[in-house]
PDB file of C-alpha atoms in Angstrom:
ATOM      1  CA  MET A   1      22.168 136.641 145.683  1.00 40.00           C
ATOM      2  CA  LYS A   2      18.601 135.992 145.522  1.00 42.00           C
ATOM      3  CA  LEU A   3      17.779 139.350 147.013  1.00 40.00           C
ATOM      4  CA  LYS A   4      20.122 140.776 144.212  1.00 39.00           C
ATOM      5  CA  SER A   5      17.812 139.221 141.656  1.00 42.00           C
ATOM      6  CA  LEU A   6      14.834 140.882 142.935  1.00 43.00           C
ATOM      7  CA  PHE A   7      16.252 144.416 143.051  1.00 42.00           C
ATOM      8  CA  VAL A   8      17.230 143.916 139.312  1.00 40.00           C
ATOM      9  CA  LEU A   9      13.966 142.616 138.186  1.00 43.00           C
ATOM     10  CA  LEU A  10      12.405 145.670 140.117  1.00 43.00           C
ATOM     11  CA  LEU A  11      14.894 147.986 138.299  1.00 43.00           C
ATOM     12  CA  VAL A  12      13.881 146.471 134.928  1.00 43.00           C
ATOM     13  CA  SER A  13      10.471 146.925 135.694  1.00 46.00           C
ATOM     14  CA  CYS A  14      10.781 150.481 136.519  1.00 43.00           C
ATOM     15  CA  ARG A  15      12.921 151.054 133.318  1.00 47.00           C
ATOM     16  CA  THR A  16      10.458 149.857 130.989  1.00 44.00           C
ATOM     17  CA  GLU A  17       7.308 151.555 132.438  1.00 47.00           C
ATOM     18  CA  GLY A  18       7.045 153.655 129.558  1.00 47.00           C
ATOM     19  CA  ASN A  19       7.138 151.039 126.970  1.00 50.00           C
ATOM     20  CA  LYS A  20       4.198 149.268 125.868  1.00 48.00           C
ATOM     21  CA  SER A  21       5.422 145.794 127.700  1.00 51.00           C
ATOM     22  CA  THR A  22       5.194 145.729 131.115  1.00 56.00           C
ATOM     23  CA  VAL A  23       6.262 143.099 133.915  1.00 55.00           C
ATOM     24  CA  ASP A  24       3.851 142.080 136.683  1.00 61.00           C
ATOM     25  CA  THR A  25       5.799 142.708 139.895  1.00 58.00           C
ATOM     26  CA  ALA A  26       3.825 140.950 142.146  1.00 57.00           C
ATOM     27  CA  ALA A  27       3.849 137.985 139.973  1.00 58.00           C
ATOM     28  CA  VAL A  28       7.714 138.343 139.926  1.00 56.00           C
ATOM     29  CA  LEU A  29       7.675 138.455 143.697  1.00 55.00           C
ATOM     30  CA  GLU A  30       5.514 135.742 144.207  1.00 59.00           C
ATOM     31  CA  GLU A  31       7.592 133.380 141.830  1.00 69.00           C
ATOM     32  CA  ILE A  32      11.005 133.735 143.548  1.00 81.00           C
ATOM     33  CA  ILE A  33      10.050 134.476 147.291  1.00 88.00           C
ATOM     34  CA  ASP A  34      11.678 132.252 149.905  1.00 84.00           C
ATOM     35  CA  LEU A  35       8.778 131.197 152.101  1.00 89.00           C
ATOM     36  CA  ASP A  36      10.434 129.142 154.591  1.00 84.00           C
ATOM     37  CA  GLY A  37      13.530 131.473 155.289  1.00 88.00           C
ATOM     38  CA  ASP A  38      15.936 128.918 154.606  1.00 84.00           C
ATOM     39  CA  GLY A  39      17.807 130.737 152.022  1.00 90.00           C
ATOM     40  CA  PHE A  40      16.651 128.750 148.800  1.00 92.00           C
ATOM     41  CA  ASP A  41      13.548 130.388 147.037  1.00 89.00           C
ATOM     42  CA  ASN A  42      10.835 128.399 145.647  1.00 84.00           C
ATOM     43  CA  ARG A  43      12.713 127.721 142.242  1.00 88.00           C
ATOM     44  CA  GLU A  44      15.435 125.589 144.233  1.00 89.00           C
ATOM     45  CA  ASP A  45      13.679 124.797 147.415  1.00 85.00           C
ATOM     46  CA  CYS A  46      11.396 121.601 146.732  1.00 92.00           C
ATOM     47  CA  ASP A  47       9.450 122.517 149.828  1.00 89.00           C
ATOM     48  CA  ASP A  48       9.341 126.179 150.508  1.00 86.00           C
ATOM     49  CA  GLY A  49       7.052 125.592 153.491  1.00 89.00           C
ATOM     50  CA  ASN A  50       9.696 123.399 155.417  1.00 91.00           C
ATOM     51  CA  SER A  51      13.102 125.221 156.341  1.00 89.00           C
ATOM     52  CA  SER A  52      14.527 121.844 157.282  1.00 90.00           C
ATOM     53  CA  ILE A  53      13.981 120.810 153.288  1.00 91.00           C
ATOM     54  CA  ASN A  54      16.473 122.434 151.081  1.00 92.00           C
ATOM     55  CA  PRO A  55      19.230 121.635 148.578  1.00 93.00           C
ATOM     56  CA  THR A  56      21.925 121.407 151.379  1.00 92.00           C
ATOM     57  CA  ALA A  57      19.827 119.666 153.998  1.00 91.00           C
ATOM     58  CA  ILE A  58      21.217 116.271 155.198  1.00 92.00           C
ATOM     59  CA  GLU A  59      18.870 113.240 153.794  1.00 90.00           C
ATOM     60  CA  LEU A  60      17.141 111.383 156.727  1.00 92.00           C
ATOM     61  CA  CYS A  61      15.257 108.188 156.803  1.00 88.00           C
ATOM     62  CA  ASP A  62      11.959 109.910 156.855  1.00 89.00           C
ATOM     63  CA  GLY A  63      10.023 109.183 153.518  1.00 88.00           C
ATOM     64  CA  ILE A  64      10.911 112.554 152.395  1.00 92.00           C
ATOM     65  CA  ASP A  65      13.209 114.327 149.928  1.00 90.00           C
ATOM     66  CA  ASN A  66      15.184 116.344 152.426  1.00 91.00           C
ATOM     67  CA  ASN A  67      18.012 117.177 150.060  1.00 91.00           C
ATOM     68  CA  CYS A  68      15.854 118.262 147.190  1.00 93.00           C
ATOM     69  CA  ASP A  69      17.738 115.851 144.857  1.00 92.00           C
ATOM     70  CA  GLY A  70      14.680 113.749 143.583  1.00 92.00           C
ATOM     71  CA  GLN A  71      15.481 110.879 145.376  1.00 92.00           C
ATOM     72  CA  ILE A  72      13.988 109.961 148.819  1.00 89.00           C
ATOM     73  CA  ASP A  73      15.840 108.591 151.634  1.00 86.00           C
ATOM     74  CA  GLU A  74      18.682 107.641 149.430  1.00 87.00           C
ATOM     75  CA  ASP A  75      21.717 106.028 151.238  1.00 88.00           C
ATOM     76  CA  VAL A  76      20.034 105.995 154.447  1.00 89.00           C
ATOM     77  CA  LEU A  77      17.604 102.921 154.322  1.00 90.00           C
ATOM     78  CA  ASN A  78      18.430 100.021 156.551  1.00 92.00           C
ATOM     79  CA  THR A  79      18.048  96.363 155.124  1.00 94.00           C
ATOM     80  CA  PHE A  80      15.515  94.138 157.513  1.00 95.00           C
ATOM     81  CA  TYR A  81      15.131  90.664 157.242  1.00 97.00           C
ATOM     82  CA  VAL A  82      12.098  88.380 157.597  1.00 97.00           C
ATOM     83  CA  ASP A  83      12.186  86.646 161.222  1.00 96.00           C
ATOM     84  CA  SER A  84       9.329  83.907 160.637  1.00 96.00           C
ATOM     85  CA  ASP A  85      10.351  82.095 164.013  1.00 96.00           C
ATOM     86  CA  ASN A  86      10.677  84.789 166.082  1.00 96.00           C
ATOM     87  CA  ASP A  87      14.175  83.978 167.423  1.00 95.00           C
ATOM     88  CA  GLY A  88      15.602  87.389 166.733  1.00 95.00           C
ATOM     89  CA  PHE A  89      17.767  86.298 163.636  1.00 97.00           C
ATOM     90  CA  GLY A  90      16.375  86.876 160.107  1.00 95.00           C
ATOM     91  CA  ASN A  91      16.262  85.076 156.825  1.00 95.00           C
ATOM     92  CA  GLN A  92      19.125  86.020 154.647  1.00 94.00           C
ATOM     93  CA  SER A  93      17.036  85.592 151.198  1.00 94.00           C
ATOM     94  CA  GLU A  94      13.959  87.732 152.246  1.00 94.00           C
ATOM     95  CA  SER A  95      14.948  91.195 153.148  1.00 93.00           C
ATOM     96  CA  VAL A  96      13.030  94.908 152.796  1.00 93.00           C
ATOM     97  CA  LEU A  97      14.779  98.492 152.931  1.00 92.00           C
ATOM     98  CA  ALA A  98      13.265 100.794 155.471  1.00 91.00           C
ATOM     99  CA  CYS A  99      13.787 103.278 157.950  1.00 89.00           C
ATOM    100  CA  VAL A 100      12.541 101.329 160.983  1.00 89.00           C
ATOM    101  CA  ALA A 101      11.923  97.430 161.063  1.00 90.00           C
ATOM    102  CA  GLU A 102       8.178  96.641 161.022  1.00 90.00           C
ATOM    103  CA  GLU A 103       6.906  93.551 163.154  1.00 94.00           C
ATOM    104  CA  GLY A 104       8.080  90.557 162.068  1.00 94.00           C
ATOM    105  CA  PHE A 105      11.380  92.029 160.600  1.00 97.00           C
ATOM    106  CA  VAL A 106      15.215  92.093 162.330  1.00 96.00           C
ATOM    107  CA  ASN A 107      18.384  94.050 161.277  1.00 94.00           C
ATOM    108  CA  ASN A 108      20.261  90.918 160.675  1.00 95.00           C
ATOM    109  CA  GLY A 109      20.190  87.760 158.187  1.00 94.00           C
ATOM    110  CA  ASN A 110      21.931  85.261 160.047  1.00 95.00           C
ATOM    111  CA  ASP A 111      19.586  82.656 160.864  1.00 96.00           C
ATOM    112  CA  CYS A 112      20.403  79.243 159.086  1.00 96.00           C
ATOM    113  CA  ASP A 113      16.850  78.001 159.572  1.00 96.00           C
ATOM    114  CA  ASP A 114      14.272  80.690 159.908  1.00 95.00           C
ATOM    115  CA  ASN A 115      11.153  78.318 160.556  1.00 95.00           C
ATOM    116  CA  ASP A 116      12.845  76.785 163.888  1.00 95.00           C
ATOM    117  CA  ALA A 117      12.886  78.795 166.967  1.00 95.00           C
ATOM    118  CA  THR A 118      15.903  76.535 168.420  1.00 94.00           C
ATOM    119  CA  THR A 119      18.042  77.175 165.633  1.00 96.00           C
ATOM    120  CA  TYR A 120      20.054  80.414 165.406  1.00 97.00           C
ATOM    121  CA  PRO A 121      23.595  81.527 166.101  1.00 96.00           C
ATOM    122  CA  SER A 122      24.729  81.182 169.705  1.00 92.00           C
ATOM    123  CA  ALA A 123      21.909  78.714 170.165  1.00 95.00           C
ATOM    124  CA  PRO A 124      22.957  75.759 172.578  1.00 92.00           C
ATOM    125  CA  GLU A 125      23.376  72.703 170.546  1.00 89.00           C
ATOM    126  CA  GLN A 126      21.208  70.140 171.280  1.00 88.00           C
ATOM    127  CA  CYS A 127      21.150  66.343 170.529  1.00 83.00           C
ATOM    128  CA  ASP A 128      18.726  66.783 167.722  1.00 85.00           C
ATOM    129  CA  GLU A 129      20.554  65.778 164.471  1.00 85.00           C
ATOM    130  CA  VAL A 130      20.322  69.541 163.911  1.00 92.00           C
ATOM    131  CA  ASP A 131      22.581  72.438 163.197  1.00 94.00           C
ATOM    132  CA  ASN A 132      21.249  74.439 166.348  1.00 95.00           C
ATOM    133  CA  ASP A 133      23.886  77.307 166.844  1.00 95.00           C
ATOM    134  CA  CYS A 134      24.452  77.707 163.025  1.00 96.00           C
ATOM    135  CA  ASP A 135      28.012  76.825 162.884  1.00 95.00           C
ATOM    136  CA  GLY A 136      27.975  74.246 160.068  1.00 94.00           C
ATOM    137  CA  THR A 137      28.485  71.362 162.389  1.00 92.00           C
ATOM    138  CA  ILE A 138      25.607  68.918 163.705  1.00 87.00           C
ATOM    139  CA  ASP A 139      25.357  67.917 167.314  1.00 83.00           C
ATOM    140  CA  GLU A 140      29.208  68.689 168.138  1.00 83.00           C
ATOM    141  CA  GLU A 141      30.597  68.340 171.498  1.00 80.00           C
ATOM    142  CA  LEU A 142      27.550  66.145 172.821  1.00 78.00           C
ATOM    143  CA  GLN A 143      27.801  63.015 174.523  1.00 71.00           C
ATOM    144  CA  ILE A 144      27.560  60.280 171.661  1.00 77.00           C
ATOM    145  CA  GLU A 145      28.922  57.489 173.534  1.00 86.00           C
ATOM    146  CA  TRP A 146      27.213  55.472 176.202  1.00 92.00           C
ATOM    147  CA  TRP A 147      28.031  52.031 178.185  1.00 95.00           C
ATOM    148  CA  LEU A 148      26.151  49.468 179.295  1.00 95.00           C
ATOM    149  CA  ASP A 149      25.052  49.894 183.212  1.00 96.00           C
ATOM    150  CA  GLU A 150      23.830  46.405 184.016  1.00 96.00           C
ATOM    151  CA  ASP A 151      23.468  47.068 187.719  1.00 96.00           C
ATOM    152  CA  GLY A 152      22.009  50.657 187.557  1.00 96.00           C
ATOM    153  CA  ASP A 153      24.600  52.470 189.735  1.00 96.00           C
ATOM    154  CA  GLY A 154      25.304  55.206 187.184  1.00 95.00           C
ATOM    155  CA  PHE A 155      28.490  53.817 186.037  1.00 97.00           C
ATOM    156  CA  GLY A 156      29.018  51.743 182.828  1.00 96.00           C
ATOM    157  CA  ASP A 157      30.778  48.750 181.965  1.00 96.00           C
ATOM    158  CA  PRO A 158      33.915  49.626 179.709  1.00 95.00           C
ATOM    159  CA  GLU A 159      33.652  46.646 177.585  1.00 94.00           C
ATOM    160  CA  TYR A 160      30.023  47.195 176.341  1.00 93.00           C
ATOM    161  CA  PHE A 161      29.165  50.442 174.769  1.00 89.00           C
ATOM    162  CA  ALA A 162      26.767  52.193 172.177  1.00 88.00           C
ATOM    163  CA  GLU A 163      26.695  55.268 170.088  1.00 80.00           C
ATOM    164  CA  GLY A 164      24.003  57.945 169.974  1.00 78.00           C
ATOM    165  CA  CYS A 165      22.901  61.331 170.813  1.00 76.00           C
ATOM    166  CA  LEU A 166      20.480  60.122 173.569  1.00 73.00           C
ATOM    167  CA  ALA A 167      21.301  57.510 176.191  1.00 74.00           C
ATOM    168  CA  GLU A 168      19.174  54.239 176.018  1.00 81.00           C
ATOM    169  CA  ASP A 169      17.718  52.735 179.300  1.00 90.00           C
ATOM    170  CA  GLY A 170      20.073  50.750 180.600  1.00 93.00           C
ATOM    171  CA  PHE A 171      23.449  53.055 179.751  1.00 94.00           C
ATOM    172  CA  ALA A 172      25.447  55.396 181.707  1.00 94.00           C
ATOM    173  CA  PRO A 173      27.599  58.283 180.200  1.00 91.00           C
ATOM    174  CA  ASN A 174      30.900  57.010 181.482  1.00 94.00           C
ATOM    175  CA  PRO A 175      32.746  53.362 181.435  1.00 95.00           C
ATOM    176  CA  ASP A 176      34.186  53.584 185.007  1.00 96.00           C
ATOM    177  CA  ASP A 177      32.492  50.692 186.839  1.00 97.00           C
ATOM    178  CA  CYS A 178      34.878  48.009 187.802  1.00 97.00           C
ATOM    179  CA  ASP A 179      32.246  45.553 188.477  1.00 96.00           C
ATOM    180  CA  ASP A 180      28.756  46.232 186.823  1.00 96.00           C
ATOM    181  CA  THR A 181      26.855  43.236 188.429  1.00 95.00           C
ATOM    182  CA  ASP A 182      26.998  44.799 191.976  1.00 96.00           C
ATOM    183  CA  SER A 183      25.511  48.252 192.687  1.00 95.00           C
ATOM    184  CA  ASP A 184      27.584  48.608 195.520  1.00 95.00           C
ATOM    185  CA  VAL A 185      30.727  48.807 193.563  1.00 97.00           C
ATOM    186  CA  HIS A 186      31.556  52.201 192.003  1.00 97.00           C
ATOM    187  CA  PRO A 187      33.940  55.015 191.938  1.00 97.00           C
ATOM    188  CA  ASP A 188      31.606  56.737 194.223  1.00 96.00           C
ATOM    189  CA  MET A 189      31.318  54.240 196.661  1.00 96.00           C
ATOM    190  CA  GLU A 190      32.960  54.065 200.083  1.00 95.00           C
ATOM    191  CA  GLU A 191      35.505  51.806 200.568  1.00 96.00           C
ATOM    192  CA  VAL A 192      34.447  49.120 203.241  1.00 95.00           C
ATOM    193  CA  CYS A 193      36.899  46.187 204.473  1.00 94.00           C
ATOM    194  CA  ASP A 194      35.296  43.171 202.476  1.00 93.00           C
ATOM    195  CA  GLU A 195      37.858  41.984 200.295  1.00 91.00           C
ATOM    196  CA  ILE A 196      36.586  43.914 197.487  1.00 95.00           C
ATOM    197  CA  ASP A 197      37.707  47.032 195.711  1.00 96.00           C
ATOM    198  CA  ASN A 198      34.343  49.014 196.715  1.00 97.00           C
ATOM    199  CA  ASN A 199      35.436  52.321 195.088  1.00 97.00           C
ATOM    200  CA  CYS A 200      37.140  51.129 191.771  1.00 97.00           C
ATOM    201  CA  ASP A 201      40.656  52.455 192.402  1.00 96.00           C
ATOM    202  CA  GLY A 202      42.553  49.517 191.985  1.00 95.00           C
ATOM    203  CA  GLU A 203      43.077  48.846 195.620  1.00 95.00           C
ATOM    204  CA  ILE A 204      41.327  46.329 197.949  1.00 93.00           C
ATOM    205  CA  ASP A 205      40.365  47.263 201.563  1.00 93.00           C
ATOM    206  CA  GLU A 206      43.351  50.061 201.479  1.00 92.00           C
ATOM    207  CA  ASP A 207      43.808  51.491 204.977  1.00 91.00           C
ATOM    208  CA  LEU A 208      41.340  49.362 206.415  1.00 93.00           C
ATOM    209  CA  THR A 209      42.892  46.149 206.901  1.00 93.00           C
ATOM    210  CA  ILE A 210      45.097  44.704 209.976  1.00 94.00           C
ATOM    211  CA  THR A 211      48.114  42.780 209.907  1.00 96.00           C
ATOM    212  CA  VAL A 212      47.949  39.408 211.805  1.00 97.00           C
ATOM    213  CA  TYR A 213      50.505  36.666 212.554  1.00 97.00           C
ATOM    214  CA  VAL A 214      50.182  33.243 212.546  1.00 97.00           C
ATOM    215  CA  ASP A 215      49.924  31.969 216.218  1.00 96.00           C
ATOM    216  CA  ALA A 216      50.176  27.769 215.979  1.00 96.00           C
ATOM    217  CA  ASP A 217      50.565  27.430 219.702  1.00 95.00           C
ATOM    218  CA  GLN A 218      47.892  29.906 220.705  1.00 96.00           C
ATOM    219  CA  ASP A 219      50.059  31.725 223.360  1.00 95.00           C
ATOM    220  CA  GLY A 220      49.117  35.401 221.981  1.00 96.00           C
ATOM    221  CA  TYR A 221      52.283  35.900 220.002  1.00 97.00           C
ATOM    222  CA  GLY A 222      52.657  35.202 216.368  1.00 96.00           C
ATOM    223  CA  ASP A 223      55.415  34.104 214.003  1.00 96.00           C
ATOM    224  CA  GLU A 224      56.697  37.085 212.361  1.00 94.00           C
ATOM    225  CA  SER A 225      57.458  35.658 209.121  1.00 95.00           C
ATOM    226  CA  GLN A 226      54.011  34.257 208.788  1.00 96.00           C
ATOM    227  CA  PHE A 227      51.566  37.081 208.526  1.00 96.00           C
ATOM    228  CA  VAL A 228      48.465  38.407 206.423  1.00 95.00           C
ATOM    229  CA  ASP A 229      46.412  41.539 206.224  1.00 93.00           C
ATOM    230  CA  VAL A 230      42.993  40.789 207.247  1.00 93.00           C
ATOM    231  CA  CYS A 231      39.691  42.977 208.079  1.00 92.00           C
ATOM    232  CA  GLU A 232      39.302  41.561 211.565  1.00 91.00           C
ATOM    233  CA  LEU A 233      41.428  39.007 213.856  1.00 93.00           C
ATOM    234  CA  VAL A 234      40.228  35.654 213.333  1.00 91.00           C
ATOM    235  CA  GLU A 235      41.304  32.365 215.354  1.00 94.00           C
ATOM    236  CA  GLY A 236      44.891  30.974 215.106  1.00 95.00           C
ATOM    237  CA  TYR A 237      46.286  34.549 214.313  1.00 97.00           C
ATOM    238  CA  ALA A 238      47.756  37.056 216.867  1.00 97.00           C
ATOM    239  CA  LEU A 239      48.058  40.707 216.689  1.00 96.00           C
ATOM    240  CA  VAL A 240      51.752  40.720 218.061  1.00 96.00           C
ATOM    241  CA  GLY A 241      54.490  39.049 216.493  1.00 96.00           C
ATOM    242  CA  GLY A 242      58.148  38.193 217.995  1.00 96.00           C
ATOM    243  CA  ASP A 243      57.375  34.382 219.190  1.00 96.00           C
ATOM    244  CA  CYS A 244      60.692  32.854 219.112  1.00 96.00           C
ATOM    245  CA  ASP A 245      58.961  29.456 219.114  1.00 96.00           C
ATOM    246  CA  ASP A 246      55.512  29.199 217.511  1.00 94.00           C
ATOM    247  CA  ILE A 247      54.881  25.416 218.324  1.00 95.00           C
ATOM    248  CA  ASP A 248      55.809  25.909 222.156  1.00 95.00           C
ATOM    249  CA  SER A 249      53.125  27.763 224.250  1.00 94.00           C
ATOM    250  CA  SER A 250      56.014  28.133 226.937  1.00 94.00           C
ATOM    251  CA  ALA A 251      58.072  30.246 224.960  1.00 95.00           C
ATOM    252  CA  PHE A 252      56.887  33.646 223.810  1.00 96.00           C
ATOM    253  CA  PRO A 253      58.014  37.675 224.714  1.00 96.00           C
ATOM    254  CA  GLY A 254      57.549  38.367 228.303  1.00 93.00           C
ATOM    255  CA  GLY A 255      57.434  34.773 229.454  1.00 94.00           C
ATOM    256  CA  VAL A 256      58.556  33.631 232.819  1.00 93.00           C
ATOM    257  CA  GLU A 257      61.974  31.858 232.351  1.00 90.00           C
ATOM    258  CA  ILE A 258      61.720  28.312 233.776  1.00 88.00           C
ATOM    259  CA  CYS A 259      64.680  25.571 233.963  1.00 85.00           C
ATOM    260  CA  ASP A 260      63.414  23.553 231.079  1.00 87.00           C
ATOM    261  CA  ASP A 261      66.263  24.068 228.373  1.00 84.00           C
ATOM    262  CA  VAL A 262      63.948  26.770 226.445  1.00 91.00           C
ATOM    263  CA  ASP A 263      64.133  30.522 225.939  1.00 93.00           C
ATOM    264  CA  ASN A 264      60.889  30.913 227.600  1.00 94.00           C
ATOM    265  CA  ASN A 265      60.990  34.506 227.485  1.00 95.00           C
ATOM    266  CA  CYS A 266      62.519  34.671 224.110  1.00 96.00           C
ATOM    267  CA  ASP A 267      65.404  37.017 224.822  1.00 95.00           C
ATOM    268  CA  GLY A 268      67.890  35.035 223.363  1.00 93.00           C
ATOM    269  CA  VAL A 269      69.152  33.243 226.320  1.00 90.00           C
ATOM    270  CA  VAL A 270      68.343  29.892 227.667  1.00 86.00           C
ATOM    271  CA  ASP A 271      67.607  29.172 231.768  1.00 83.00           C
ATOM    272  CA  GLU A 272      69.142  32.296 232.507  1.00 82.00           C
ATOM    273  CA  GLY A 273      68.964  32.682 236.371  1.00 77.00           C
ATOM    274  CA  VAL A 274      67.670  29.251 236.974  1.00 78.00           C
ATOM    275  CA  GLY A 275      70.090  26.801 236.288  1.00 72.00           C
ATOM    276  CA  SER A 276      69.891  24.082 233.700  1.00 74.00           C
ATOM    277  CA  PRO A 277      68.027  20.918 233.711  1.00 77.00           C
ATOM    278  CA  GLY A 278      71.335  18.821 233.920  1.00 73.00           C
ATOM    279  CA  THR A 279      72.795  20.566 237.343  1.00 81.00           C
ATOM    280  CA  ILE A 280      73.746  18.455 240.135  1.00 85.00           C
ATOM    281  CA  TRP A 281      73.084  19.814 243.695  1.00 85.00           C
ATOM    282  CA  TYR A 282      74.966  18.751 246.894  1.00 91.00           C
ATOM    283  CA  ASP A 283      74.376  19.216 250.361  1.00 89.00           C
ATOM    284  CA  ASP A 284      76.937  21.730 252.026  1.00 90.00           C
ATOM    285  CA  LEU A 285      76.246  21.045 255.595  1.00 92.00           C
ATOM    286  CA  ASP A 286      79.462  23.058 256.794  1.00 90.00           C
ATOM    287  CA  GLN A 287      78.982  26.004 254.191  1.00 93.00           C
ATOM    288  CA  ASP A 288      82.214  25.953 252.986  1.00 89.00           C
ATOM    289  CA  GLY A 289      81.229  26.090 249.187  1.00 91.00           C
ATOM    290  CA  TYR A 290      81.781  22.128 248.646  1.00 93.00           C
ATOM    291  CA  GLY A 291      79.170  19.524 248.929  1.00 90.00           C
ATOM    292  CA  ASP A 292      79.190  16.034 249.964  1.00 91.00           C
ATOM    293  CA  ASP A 293      79.059  13.909 246.397  1.00 90.00           C
ATOM    294  CA  SER A 294      77.079  11.139 248.322  1.00 92.00           C
ATOM    295  CA  THR A 295      74.103  13.610 248.258  1.00 89.00           C
ATOM    296  CA  GLY A 296      74.238  14.760 244.864  1.00 83.00           C
ATOM    297  CA  GLN A 297      70.775  15.180 243.097  1.00 80.00           C
ATOM    298  CA  ILE A 298      69.983  16.460 239.697  1.00 75.00           C
ATOM    299  CA  GLY A 299      67.768  19.469 239.093  1.00 73.00           C
ATOM    300  CA  CYS A 300      67.333  23.093 238.065  1.00 77.00           C
ATOM    301  CA  LEU A 301      67.547  24.261 241.510  1.00 73.00           C
ATOM    302  CA  GLY A 302      68.712  22.834 244.704  1.00 74.00           C
ATOM    303  CA  ASP A 303      67.655  23.071 248.319  1.00 78.00           C
ATOM    304  CA  PRO A 304      68.723  26.041 250.298  1.00 85.00           C
ATOM    305  CA  GLY A 305      71.995  25.579 251.225  1.00 88.00           C
ATOM    306  CA  ASP A 306      72.804  23.305 248.227  1.00 86.00           C
ATOM    307  CA  VAL A 307      75.799  23.684 246.066  1.00 89.00           C
ATOM    308  CA  SER A 308      76.341  22.669 242.546  1.00 85.00           C
ATOM    309  CA  GLN A 309      80.347  21.870 243.763  1.00 89.00           C
ATOM    310  CA  GLY A 310      81.093  18.256 245.311  1.00 89.00           C
ATOM    311  CA  GLY A 311      84.248  16.954 246.539  1.00 89.00           C
ATOM    312  CA  ASP A 312      84.167  17.982 250.239  1.00 88.00           C
ATOM    313  CA  CYS A 313      85.951  14.997 252.313  1.00 90.00           C
ATOM    314  CA  ASP A 314      84.493  16.354 255.553  1.00 87.00           C
ATOM    315  CA  ASP A 315      81.171  18.276 255.080  1.00 87.00           C
ATOM    316  CA  ASN A 316      81.098  18.739 259.037  1.00 90.00           C
ATOM    317  CA  ASP A 317      84.381  20.779 259.130  1.00 83.00           C
ATOM    318  CA  PRO A 318      84.532  23.936 257.124  1.00 89.00           C
ATOM    319  CA  ASP A 319      88.116  23.743 257.278  1.00 86.00           C
ATOM    320  CA  ASN A 320      88.224  20.610 255.001  1.00 84.00           C
ATOM    321  CA  TYR A 321      87.260  20.921 251.413  1.00 87.00           C
ATOM    322  CA  PRO A 322      89.225  20.737 248.022  1.00 91.00           C
ATOM    323  CA  THR A 323      91.721  23.720 247.155  1.00 87.00           C
ATOM    324  CA  ASN A 324      92.045  24.624 251.033  1.00 83.00           C
ATOM    325  CA  ILE A 325      95.748  25.035 252.234  1.00 85.00           C
ATOM    326  CA  GLU A 326      97.049  21.989 253.989  1.00 84.00           C
ATOM    327  CA  VAL A 327      98.302  22.411 257.757  1.00 82.00           C
ATOM    328  CA  CYS A 328      99.734  20.018 260.040  1.00 85.00           C
ATOM    329  CA  ASP A 329      97.225  19.141 262.170  1.00 77.00           C
ATOM    330  CA  GLY A 330      96.800  15.643 261.202  1.00 79.00           C
ATOM    331  CA  GLN A 331      93.689  16.057 258.724  1.00 80.00           C
TER     332      GLN A 331
END
């Protein structure tokens, strides 16, 4: 379209050559020439020496009117915010429009306190009565209760506490001590057998005690109906129960049975195999199973050859004894 205009001008200049009014062709050519070859002559091109600058060019953020609309960097400028504390977050109320951020400016205005470098979005909340993370809440989710730790074991007394952001000396962050007067008693303590709840689990000497039985007769066996759980065996107690008579030291499990009208071995039977204290023993000279009544003696066991059945009328004749069959022999 611009070349056609040039030809028209040349043609006009030729036809009017004979007329008195003439056109300066060189001046016309100089006026409409497209020096940068971008398709726009200097009547439309605002910088005919730069082919990237013309009415159809895309506006860039470079301080130049790239599209020749009379405006510079329109709709392409960026907003940058003053970052006084250099924490990477700017002041919403102080900003500039520019292509590139200068030193001390950032591309966001999210700081809630641009004079404090510890205060910005996503900052860790600190116990300082300041909204460090800019979420509108102060000191949230921080320890605010502390319990008196009189024994200094790191565990506090649940009955005495104080409120505050920072712990004072002598306070612990938990109320888990079951005895705040003893530094050897707290939840991290190992349980020992001392009749104390060392680890504060509500049990005393768990899994550490032994069961002992009262051993009144000191025969090594105790009364199973009388027992206690202790840390160690003490005098007057036995580790084994089962005594059937804890006031008689001759009666205990495994004892030797003797003729004393006592269950010496605690098997439930008295004087088994050894007679009884009231047995009468007789001499049985003729060994017929019946003894001479005149020789009777009381005891648990008789002498060798003695029998517990008397009534023999002739202890020298084995054919004469009670229950024998009578024969016709003059006896």
